[in-house]
Coordinates of C-alpha atoms in Angstrom, one line a residue:
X6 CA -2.0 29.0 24.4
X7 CA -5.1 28.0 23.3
X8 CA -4.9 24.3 22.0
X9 CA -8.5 23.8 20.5
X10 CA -8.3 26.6 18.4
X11 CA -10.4 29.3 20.4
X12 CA -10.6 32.0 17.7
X13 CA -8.4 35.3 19.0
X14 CA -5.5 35.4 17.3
X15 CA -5.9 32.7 14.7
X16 CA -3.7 32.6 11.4
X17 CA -5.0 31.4 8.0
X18 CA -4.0 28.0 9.1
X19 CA -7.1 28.1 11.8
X20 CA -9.7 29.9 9.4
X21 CA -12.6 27.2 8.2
X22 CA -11.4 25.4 5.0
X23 CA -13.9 28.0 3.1
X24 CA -11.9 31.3 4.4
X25 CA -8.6 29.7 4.4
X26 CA -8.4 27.8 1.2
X27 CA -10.8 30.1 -0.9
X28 CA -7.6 31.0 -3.6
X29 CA -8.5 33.0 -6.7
X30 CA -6.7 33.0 -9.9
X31 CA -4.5 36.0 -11.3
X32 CA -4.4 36.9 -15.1
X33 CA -1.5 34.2 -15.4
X34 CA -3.5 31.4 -13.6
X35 CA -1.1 31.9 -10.2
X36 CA -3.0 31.1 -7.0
X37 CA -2.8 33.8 -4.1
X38 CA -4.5 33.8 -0.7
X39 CA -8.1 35.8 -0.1
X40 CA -7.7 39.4 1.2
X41 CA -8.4 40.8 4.4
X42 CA -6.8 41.0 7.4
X43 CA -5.8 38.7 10.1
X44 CA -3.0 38.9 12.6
X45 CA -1.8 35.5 13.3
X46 CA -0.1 33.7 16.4
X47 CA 3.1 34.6 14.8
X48 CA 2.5 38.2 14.2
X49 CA 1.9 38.2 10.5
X50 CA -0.9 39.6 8.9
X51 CA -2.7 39.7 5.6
X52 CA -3.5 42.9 4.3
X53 CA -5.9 43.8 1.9
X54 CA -3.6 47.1 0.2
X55 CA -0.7 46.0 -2.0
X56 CA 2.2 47.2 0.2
X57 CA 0.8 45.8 2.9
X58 CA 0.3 42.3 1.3
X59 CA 4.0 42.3 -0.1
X60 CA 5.2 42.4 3.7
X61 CA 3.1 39.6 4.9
X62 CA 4.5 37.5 2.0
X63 CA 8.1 38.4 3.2
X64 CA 7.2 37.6 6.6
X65 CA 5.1 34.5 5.4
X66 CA 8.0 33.6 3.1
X67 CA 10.9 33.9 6.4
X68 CA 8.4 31.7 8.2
X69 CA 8.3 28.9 5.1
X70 CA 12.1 29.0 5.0
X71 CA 12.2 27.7 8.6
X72 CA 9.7 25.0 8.1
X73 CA 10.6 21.4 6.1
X74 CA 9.0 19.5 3.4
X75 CA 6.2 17.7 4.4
X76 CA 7.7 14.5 2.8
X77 CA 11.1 14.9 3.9
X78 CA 9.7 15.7 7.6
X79 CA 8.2 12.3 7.4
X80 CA 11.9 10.7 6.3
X81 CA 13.5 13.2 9.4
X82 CA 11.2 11.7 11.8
X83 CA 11.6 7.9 10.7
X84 CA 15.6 8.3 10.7
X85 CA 15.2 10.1 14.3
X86 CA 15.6 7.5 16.5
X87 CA 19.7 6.3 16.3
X88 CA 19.6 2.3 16.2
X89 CA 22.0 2.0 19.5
X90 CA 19.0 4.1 21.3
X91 CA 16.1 2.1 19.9
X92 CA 14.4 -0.3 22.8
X93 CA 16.6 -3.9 23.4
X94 CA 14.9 -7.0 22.9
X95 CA 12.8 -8.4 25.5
X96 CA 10.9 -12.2 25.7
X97 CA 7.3 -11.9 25.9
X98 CA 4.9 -15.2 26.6
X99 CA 2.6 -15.8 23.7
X100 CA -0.1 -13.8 25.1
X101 CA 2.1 -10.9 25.3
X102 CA 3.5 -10.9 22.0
X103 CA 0.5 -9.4 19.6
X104 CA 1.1 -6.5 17.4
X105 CA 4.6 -6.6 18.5
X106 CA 7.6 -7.3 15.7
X107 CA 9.4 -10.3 15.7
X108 CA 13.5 -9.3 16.5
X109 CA 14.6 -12.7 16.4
X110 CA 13.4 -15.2 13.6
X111 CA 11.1 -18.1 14.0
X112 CA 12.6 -21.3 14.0
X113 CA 11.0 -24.8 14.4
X114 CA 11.6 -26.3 17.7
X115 CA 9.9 -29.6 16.4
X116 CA 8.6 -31.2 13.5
X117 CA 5.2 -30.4 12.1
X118 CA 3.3 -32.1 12.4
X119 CA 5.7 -34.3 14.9
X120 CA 4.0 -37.5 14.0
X121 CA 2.0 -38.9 11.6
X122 CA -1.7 -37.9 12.2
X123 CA -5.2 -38.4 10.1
X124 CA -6.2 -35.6 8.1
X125 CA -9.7 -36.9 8.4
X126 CA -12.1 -39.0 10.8
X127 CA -12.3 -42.1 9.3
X128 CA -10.6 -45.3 9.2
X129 CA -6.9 -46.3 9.0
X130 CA -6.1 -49.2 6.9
X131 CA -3.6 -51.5 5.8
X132 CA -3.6 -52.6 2.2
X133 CA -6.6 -53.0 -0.1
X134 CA -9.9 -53.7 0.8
X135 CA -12.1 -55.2 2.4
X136 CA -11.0 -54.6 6.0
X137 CA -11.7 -56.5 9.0
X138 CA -12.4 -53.1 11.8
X139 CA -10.7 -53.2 14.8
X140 CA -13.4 -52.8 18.2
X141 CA -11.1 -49.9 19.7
X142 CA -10.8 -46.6 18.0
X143 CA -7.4 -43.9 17.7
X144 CA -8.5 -40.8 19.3
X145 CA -6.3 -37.7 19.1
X146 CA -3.7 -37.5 22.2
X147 CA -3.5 -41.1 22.9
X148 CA -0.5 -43.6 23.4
X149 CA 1.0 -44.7 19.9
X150 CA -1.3 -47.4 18.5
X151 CA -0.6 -50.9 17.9
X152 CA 0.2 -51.3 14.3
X153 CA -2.2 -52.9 11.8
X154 CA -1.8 -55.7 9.6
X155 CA -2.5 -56.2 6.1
X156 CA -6.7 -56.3 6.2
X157 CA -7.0 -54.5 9.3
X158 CA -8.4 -51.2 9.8
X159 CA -9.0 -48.9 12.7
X160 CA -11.6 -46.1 13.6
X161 CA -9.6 -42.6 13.9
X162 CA -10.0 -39.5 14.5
X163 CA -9.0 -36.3 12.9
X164 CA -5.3 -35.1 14.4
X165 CA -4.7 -39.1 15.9
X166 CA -1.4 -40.7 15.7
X167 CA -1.4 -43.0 12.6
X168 CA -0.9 -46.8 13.6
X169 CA 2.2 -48.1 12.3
X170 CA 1.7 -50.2 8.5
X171 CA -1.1 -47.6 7.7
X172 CA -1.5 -47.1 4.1
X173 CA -4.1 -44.6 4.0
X174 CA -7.4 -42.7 6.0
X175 CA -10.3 -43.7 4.5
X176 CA -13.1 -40.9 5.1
X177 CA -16.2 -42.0 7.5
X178 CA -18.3 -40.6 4.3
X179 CA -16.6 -42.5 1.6
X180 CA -17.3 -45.9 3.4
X181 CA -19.4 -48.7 4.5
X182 CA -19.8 -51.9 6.5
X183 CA -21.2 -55.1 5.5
X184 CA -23.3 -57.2 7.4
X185 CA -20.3 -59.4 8.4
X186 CA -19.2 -56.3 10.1
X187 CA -16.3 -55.9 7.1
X188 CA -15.3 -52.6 5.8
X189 CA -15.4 -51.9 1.9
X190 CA -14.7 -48.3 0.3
X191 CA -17.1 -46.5 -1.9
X192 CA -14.7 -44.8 -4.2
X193 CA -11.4 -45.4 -5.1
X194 CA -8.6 -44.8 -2.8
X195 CA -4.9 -43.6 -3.2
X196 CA -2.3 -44.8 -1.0
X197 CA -1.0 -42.3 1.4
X198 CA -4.7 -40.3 1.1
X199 CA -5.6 -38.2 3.8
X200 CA -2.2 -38.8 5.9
X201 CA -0.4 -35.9 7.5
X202 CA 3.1 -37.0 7.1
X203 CA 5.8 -35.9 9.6
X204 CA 7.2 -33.0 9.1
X205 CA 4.8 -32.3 6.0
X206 CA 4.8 -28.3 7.5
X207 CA 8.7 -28.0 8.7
X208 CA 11.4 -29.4 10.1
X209 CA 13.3 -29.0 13.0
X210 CA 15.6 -26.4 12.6
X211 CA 13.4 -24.6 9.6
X212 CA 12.9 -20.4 9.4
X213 CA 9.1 -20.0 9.5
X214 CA 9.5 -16.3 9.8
X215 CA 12.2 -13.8 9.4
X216 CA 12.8 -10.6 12.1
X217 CA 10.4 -7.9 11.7
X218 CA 7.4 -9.9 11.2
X219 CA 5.0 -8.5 12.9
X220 CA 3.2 -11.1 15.5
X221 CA -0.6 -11.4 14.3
X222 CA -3.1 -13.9 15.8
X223 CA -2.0 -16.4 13.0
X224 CA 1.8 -15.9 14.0
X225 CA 1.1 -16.9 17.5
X226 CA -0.9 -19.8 16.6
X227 CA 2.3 -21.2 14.4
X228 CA 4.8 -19.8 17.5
X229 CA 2.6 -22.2 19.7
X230 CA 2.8 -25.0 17.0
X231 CA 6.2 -25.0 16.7
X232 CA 7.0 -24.8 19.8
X233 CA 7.2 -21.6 21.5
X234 CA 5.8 -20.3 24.6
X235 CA 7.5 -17.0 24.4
X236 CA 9.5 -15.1 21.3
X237 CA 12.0 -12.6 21.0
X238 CA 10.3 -8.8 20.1
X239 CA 10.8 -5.3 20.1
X240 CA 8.7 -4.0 23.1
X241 CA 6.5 -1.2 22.0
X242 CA 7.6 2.4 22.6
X243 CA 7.0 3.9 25.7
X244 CA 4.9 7.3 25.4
X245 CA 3.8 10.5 27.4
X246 CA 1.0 12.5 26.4
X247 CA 1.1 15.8 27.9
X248 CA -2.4 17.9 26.6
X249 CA -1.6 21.5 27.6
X250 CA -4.1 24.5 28.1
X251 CA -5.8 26.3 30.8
X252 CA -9.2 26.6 29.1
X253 CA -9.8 22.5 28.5
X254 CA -12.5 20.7 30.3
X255 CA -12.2 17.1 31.0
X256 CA -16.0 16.5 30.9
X257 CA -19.0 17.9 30.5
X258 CA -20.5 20.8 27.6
X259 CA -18.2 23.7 26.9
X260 CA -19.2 26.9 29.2
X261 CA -18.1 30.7 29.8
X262 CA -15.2 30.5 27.5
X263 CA -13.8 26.9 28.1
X264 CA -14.1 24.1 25.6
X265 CA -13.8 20.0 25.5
X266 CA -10.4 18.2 25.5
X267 CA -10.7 16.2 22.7
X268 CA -7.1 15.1 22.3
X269 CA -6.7 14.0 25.3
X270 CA -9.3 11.0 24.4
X271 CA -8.2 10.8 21.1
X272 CA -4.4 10.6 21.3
X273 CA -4.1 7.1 23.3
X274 CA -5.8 4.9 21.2
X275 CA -4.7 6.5 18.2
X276 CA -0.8 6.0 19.7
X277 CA -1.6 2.5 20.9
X278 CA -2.5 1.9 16.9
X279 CA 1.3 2.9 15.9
X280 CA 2.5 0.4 18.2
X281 CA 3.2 2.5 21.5
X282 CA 2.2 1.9 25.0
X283 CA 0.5 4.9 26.6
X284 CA 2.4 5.0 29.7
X285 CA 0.4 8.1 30.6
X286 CA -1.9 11.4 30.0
X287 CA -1.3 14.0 31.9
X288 CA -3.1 17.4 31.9
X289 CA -1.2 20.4 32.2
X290 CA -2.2 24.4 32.4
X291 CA -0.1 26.7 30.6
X292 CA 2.6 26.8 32.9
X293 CA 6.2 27.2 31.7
X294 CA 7.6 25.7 34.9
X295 CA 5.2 22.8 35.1
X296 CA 5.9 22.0 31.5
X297 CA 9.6 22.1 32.1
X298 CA 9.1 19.3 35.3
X299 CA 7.3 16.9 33.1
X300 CA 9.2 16.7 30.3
X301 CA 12.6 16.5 32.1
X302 CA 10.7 14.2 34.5
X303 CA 9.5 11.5 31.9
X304 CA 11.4 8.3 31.2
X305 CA 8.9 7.9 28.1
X306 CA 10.6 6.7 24.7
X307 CA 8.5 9.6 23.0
X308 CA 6.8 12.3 24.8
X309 CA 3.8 14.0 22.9
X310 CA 2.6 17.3 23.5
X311 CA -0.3 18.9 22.2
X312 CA -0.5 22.9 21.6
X313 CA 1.4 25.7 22.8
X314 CA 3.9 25.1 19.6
X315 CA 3.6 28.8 18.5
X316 CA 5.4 31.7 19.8
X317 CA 2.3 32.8 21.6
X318 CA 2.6 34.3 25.4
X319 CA 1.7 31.0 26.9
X320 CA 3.4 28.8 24.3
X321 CA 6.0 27.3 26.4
X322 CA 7.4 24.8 23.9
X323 CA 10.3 26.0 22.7
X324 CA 11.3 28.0 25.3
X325 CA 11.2 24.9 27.2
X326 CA 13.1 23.2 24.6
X327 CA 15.8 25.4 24.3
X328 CA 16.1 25.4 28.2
X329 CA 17.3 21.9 28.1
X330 CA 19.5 22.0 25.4
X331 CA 17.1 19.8 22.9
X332 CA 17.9 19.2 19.6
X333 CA 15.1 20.3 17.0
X334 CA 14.8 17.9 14.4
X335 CA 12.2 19.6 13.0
X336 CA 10.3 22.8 13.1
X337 CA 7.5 23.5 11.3
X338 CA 6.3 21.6 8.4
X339 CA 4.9 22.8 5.2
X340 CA 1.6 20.9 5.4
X341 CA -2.2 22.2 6.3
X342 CA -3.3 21.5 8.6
X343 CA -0.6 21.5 11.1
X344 CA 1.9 23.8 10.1
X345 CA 3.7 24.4 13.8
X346 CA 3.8 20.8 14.7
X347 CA 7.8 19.9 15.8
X348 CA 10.5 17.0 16.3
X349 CA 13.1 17.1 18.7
X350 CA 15.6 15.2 20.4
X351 CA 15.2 15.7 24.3
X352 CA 18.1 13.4 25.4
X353 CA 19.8 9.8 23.5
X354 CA 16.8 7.7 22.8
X355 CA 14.1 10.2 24.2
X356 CA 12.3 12.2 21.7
X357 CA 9.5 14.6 21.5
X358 CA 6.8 15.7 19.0
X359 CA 5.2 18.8 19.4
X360 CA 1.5 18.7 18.3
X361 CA -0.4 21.8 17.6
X362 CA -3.3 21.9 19.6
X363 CA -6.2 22.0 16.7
X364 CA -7.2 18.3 17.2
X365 CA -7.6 18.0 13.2
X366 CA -4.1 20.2 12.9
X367 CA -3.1 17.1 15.7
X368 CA -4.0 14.6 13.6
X369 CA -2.2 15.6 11.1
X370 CA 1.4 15.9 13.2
X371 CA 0.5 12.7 14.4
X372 CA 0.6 11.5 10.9
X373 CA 3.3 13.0 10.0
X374 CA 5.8 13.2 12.9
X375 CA 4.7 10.7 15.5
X376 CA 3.8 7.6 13.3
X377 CA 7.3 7.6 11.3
X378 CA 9.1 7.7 14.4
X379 CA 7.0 4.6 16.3
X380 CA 7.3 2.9 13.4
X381 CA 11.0 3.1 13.5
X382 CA 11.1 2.5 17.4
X383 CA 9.2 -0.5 16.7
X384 CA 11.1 -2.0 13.9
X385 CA 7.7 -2.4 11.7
X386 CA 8.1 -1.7 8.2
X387 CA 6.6 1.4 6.2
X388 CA 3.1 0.6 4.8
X389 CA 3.1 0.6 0.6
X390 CA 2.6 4.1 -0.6
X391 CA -0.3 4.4 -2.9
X392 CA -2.8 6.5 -4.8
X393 CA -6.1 6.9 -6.1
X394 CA -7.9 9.1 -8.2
X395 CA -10.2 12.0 -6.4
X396 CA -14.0 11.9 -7.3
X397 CA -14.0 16.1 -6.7
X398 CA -11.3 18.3 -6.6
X399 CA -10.1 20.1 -4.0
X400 CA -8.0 23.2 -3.4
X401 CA -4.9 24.0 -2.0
X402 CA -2.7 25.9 0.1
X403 CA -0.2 28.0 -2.2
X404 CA 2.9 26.7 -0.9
X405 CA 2.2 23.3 1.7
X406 CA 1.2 20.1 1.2
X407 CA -2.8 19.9 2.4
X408 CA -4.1 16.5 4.0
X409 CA -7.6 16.0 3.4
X410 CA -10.1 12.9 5.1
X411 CA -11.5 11.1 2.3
X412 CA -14.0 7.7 2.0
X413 CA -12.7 4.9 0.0
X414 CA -15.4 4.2 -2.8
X415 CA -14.3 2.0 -5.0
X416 CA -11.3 3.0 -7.0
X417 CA -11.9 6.8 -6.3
X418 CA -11.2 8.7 -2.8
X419 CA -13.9 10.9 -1.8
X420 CA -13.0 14.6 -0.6
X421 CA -15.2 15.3 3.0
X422 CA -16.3 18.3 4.1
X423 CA -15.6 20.1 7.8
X424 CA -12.1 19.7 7.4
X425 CA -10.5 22.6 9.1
X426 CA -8.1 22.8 11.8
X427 CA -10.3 22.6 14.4
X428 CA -12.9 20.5 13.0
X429 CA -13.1 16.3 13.8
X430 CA -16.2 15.9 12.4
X431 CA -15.1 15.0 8.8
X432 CA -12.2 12.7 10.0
X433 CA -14.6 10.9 12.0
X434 CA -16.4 9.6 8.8
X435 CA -13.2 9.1 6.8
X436 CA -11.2 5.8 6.0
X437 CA -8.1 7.7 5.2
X438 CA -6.7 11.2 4.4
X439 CA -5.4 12.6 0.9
X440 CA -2.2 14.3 0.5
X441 CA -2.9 17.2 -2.0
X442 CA 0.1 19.2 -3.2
X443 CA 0.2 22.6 -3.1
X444 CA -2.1 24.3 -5.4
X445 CA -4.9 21.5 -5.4
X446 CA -5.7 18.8 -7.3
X447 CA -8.2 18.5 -9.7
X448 CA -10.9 15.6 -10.0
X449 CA -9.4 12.4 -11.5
X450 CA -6.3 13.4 -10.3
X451 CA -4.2 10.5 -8.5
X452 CA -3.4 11.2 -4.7
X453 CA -1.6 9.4 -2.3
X454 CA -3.7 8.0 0.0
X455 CA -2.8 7.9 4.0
X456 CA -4.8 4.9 6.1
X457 CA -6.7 5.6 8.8
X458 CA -5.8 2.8 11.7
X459 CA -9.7 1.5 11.8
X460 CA -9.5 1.4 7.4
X461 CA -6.9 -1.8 7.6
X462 CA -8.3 -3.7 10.9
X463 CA -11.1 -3.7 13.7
X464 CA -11.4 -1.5 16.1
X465 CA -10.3 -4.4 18.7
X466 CA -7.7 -5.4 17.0
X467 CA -5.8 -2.2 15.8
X468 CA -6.2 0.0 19.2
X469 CA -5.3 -2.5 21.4

């Protein structure tokens, strides 16, 4: 197998975007693939004579009725994981918990705030003014103050305990003493102003959050208010990546023949985005038996592989899945790129997705296969679908969904070049990818738009 798309062998999937999506209108305005031909992985072929391109459209055509839906492949993979198989409950500490989903809810363990406490630095006072200023301040986290008496005022600081028979905070800015020492405000005052009353936020006992939130900065912040100094979660699914090929390098320039892993620096982060921990990254050759070792081997939630997904003579996928008696889920999808990405069910509650080996082809099984299915091991909740217009149009495949990177500019998703299989250097620039049905899309047309993990947060905080 050759994972990065070396070019013997390569089917219209693996062609640049110009030679693969180059479609030409009939008389009747139907869309049919360039001439030519090209013997693919799967030993199809597209002729340039008539007979010859009526047999690859049978063969093409036998190969489509294997593969799914691009959209219901999505709904296969989020429904994959059975809920009695889905990770138990664990308690985390605080500094555990972030990007993790709530699977118990948030309830108050106090009331906030507990006490009465100043809003403001300033003064607390005790019926109208002027007030005679105590020598000894309230500072936030001491003992419980003496209470005041009508007249009396107290320095105080913001988050202090209010003295008992305090009637309001009176700002530092919005008063003044008088030469007998006395304190007068400047403006008028309400009574209660610039008091935190307890329990103002919750009460004991009170839902802050329901399960399935997912545990931001902020959440942990209010956890630690109320309380807390671990919560109930869903622990993040456990993942495998096994990058397969002979001819990948782990550093250094390509040379006589053998290229750059690029998954294998890619796929991590990109997992560690849809909530998984990376347990590891292994590098394997094409080995059937060595393939066959690390998947039964791995206690992983999800194992991802990447190439060897074709029925090439080193493309030990299925034969090693039908070895061990795994389920396929799914096999093939009808999207570009990515076409022999697939889903199966290795044992209860242990799941692969087969990646093809492409890294842009990758991407796009990752989108399709692996996020839906960590999403659903993590108990976080499908982002809102939605579309925007394209600025240019773009063309299509005849018969699969295309996904296409795109920049967000304004209310219009822009189409980027060097998007074929093999190519990362237009989903490097983008914020998201398009979803183009089959046939294209023409400009102004609305498409549904996927995010990129670095479009909705920082880099620090979404690959972490």
């Amino acid at each position: 197998m050759t994972p990065h798309g070396a070019r013997q062998g390569l089917d219209a999937e693996d062609l640049d975007v110009e030679e693969a999506l180059a479609l030409v209108k009939d008389g009747n305005g139907s869309a049919r693939p360039p001439g030519g031909s090209r013997p693919d992985r799967r030993g199809s072929a597209a002729s340039p004579s008539a007979g010859a391109a009526d047999a690859g459209h049978r063969e093409a055509g036998e190969q489509r009725h294997h593969a799914t839906a691009w959209s219901e492949a999505r709904t296969i993979a989020a429904r994959a994981a059975r809920p009695g198989a889905r990770p138990a409950p664990v308690s985390v500490g605080l500094g555990d918990a972030l990007g993790l989903v709530l699977a118990a809810p948030l309830t108050a363990l106090t009331d906030l705030p507990s006490f009465d406490t100043s809003a403001m630095d300033g003064w607390a006072v005790a019926g109208p003014g002027p007030w005679h200023v105590r020598e000894e301040g309230v500072l936030a986290g001491s003992s419980a103050p003496a209470p005041l008496a009508d007249g009396e005022a107290v320095r105080i600081a913001t988050g202090a305990r209010i003295p008992l028979d305090t009637t309001a905070v009176l700002r530092s800015e919005h008063g003044r003493t008088d030469d007998g020492g006395r304190l007068h405000p400047t403006r008028e005052m309400q009574h209660g102003q610039d008091i935190r009353p307890r329990g103002q936020e919750c009460r004991t006992g009170d839902q802050l959050l329901l399960t399935g939130a997912v545990v931001t900065p902020a959440v942990l912040g209010l956890a630690a208010a109320a309380g807390y100094d671990t919560v109930t979660v869903v622990p993040r699914p456990r993942v495998e990546v096994l990058v397969l090929g002979d001819e990948l390098l782990a550093e250094g320039r390509p040379h006589d023949g053998l290229i750059r892993d690029a998954l294998g620096p890619m796929l991590p982060p990109w997992l560690r985005s849809q909530g998984a921990e990376v347990i590891a990254v292994r590098r394997l050759r094409d080995d059937a038996k060595a393939l066959l070792k690390a998947i039964t081997s791995s206690d992983a939630d999800l194992i991802v592989t990447t190439g060897g997904t074709a029925s090439g003579p080193v493309d030990h996928v299925h034969p090693t899945l039908r070895r061990i008696d795994a389920e396929l889920l799914v096999d093939g999808v009808k999207v570009r790129p990515g076409h022999p990405m697939l889903l199966a069910r290795v044992a209860e509650g242990q799941h692969l997705v087969g990646l093809p080996g492409n890294p842009l082809a990758a991407v796009s099984g990752l989108l399709t296969l692996a996020e839906p299915l960590l999403r659903t091991l993590a108990s976080r909740g499908a982002p809102e679908p939605y579309t925007l217009p394209l600025r240019e149009s773009v063309q299509g495949h005849p018969h699969d969904t295309r996904l296409i990177p795109v920049v967000l500019r304004g209310d219009h998703a822009v189409p980027l070049h060097y998007n074929g299989p093999a190519m990362l250097r237009g989903i490097a620039a983008a914020d998201a990818l398009a979803v183009v049905p089959p046939g294209g899309a023409r400009a102004g047309q609305e498409a549904e738009v996927l995010d990129l993990p670095w479009t909705t947060a920082g880099i620090g905080a979404c690959f972490t």
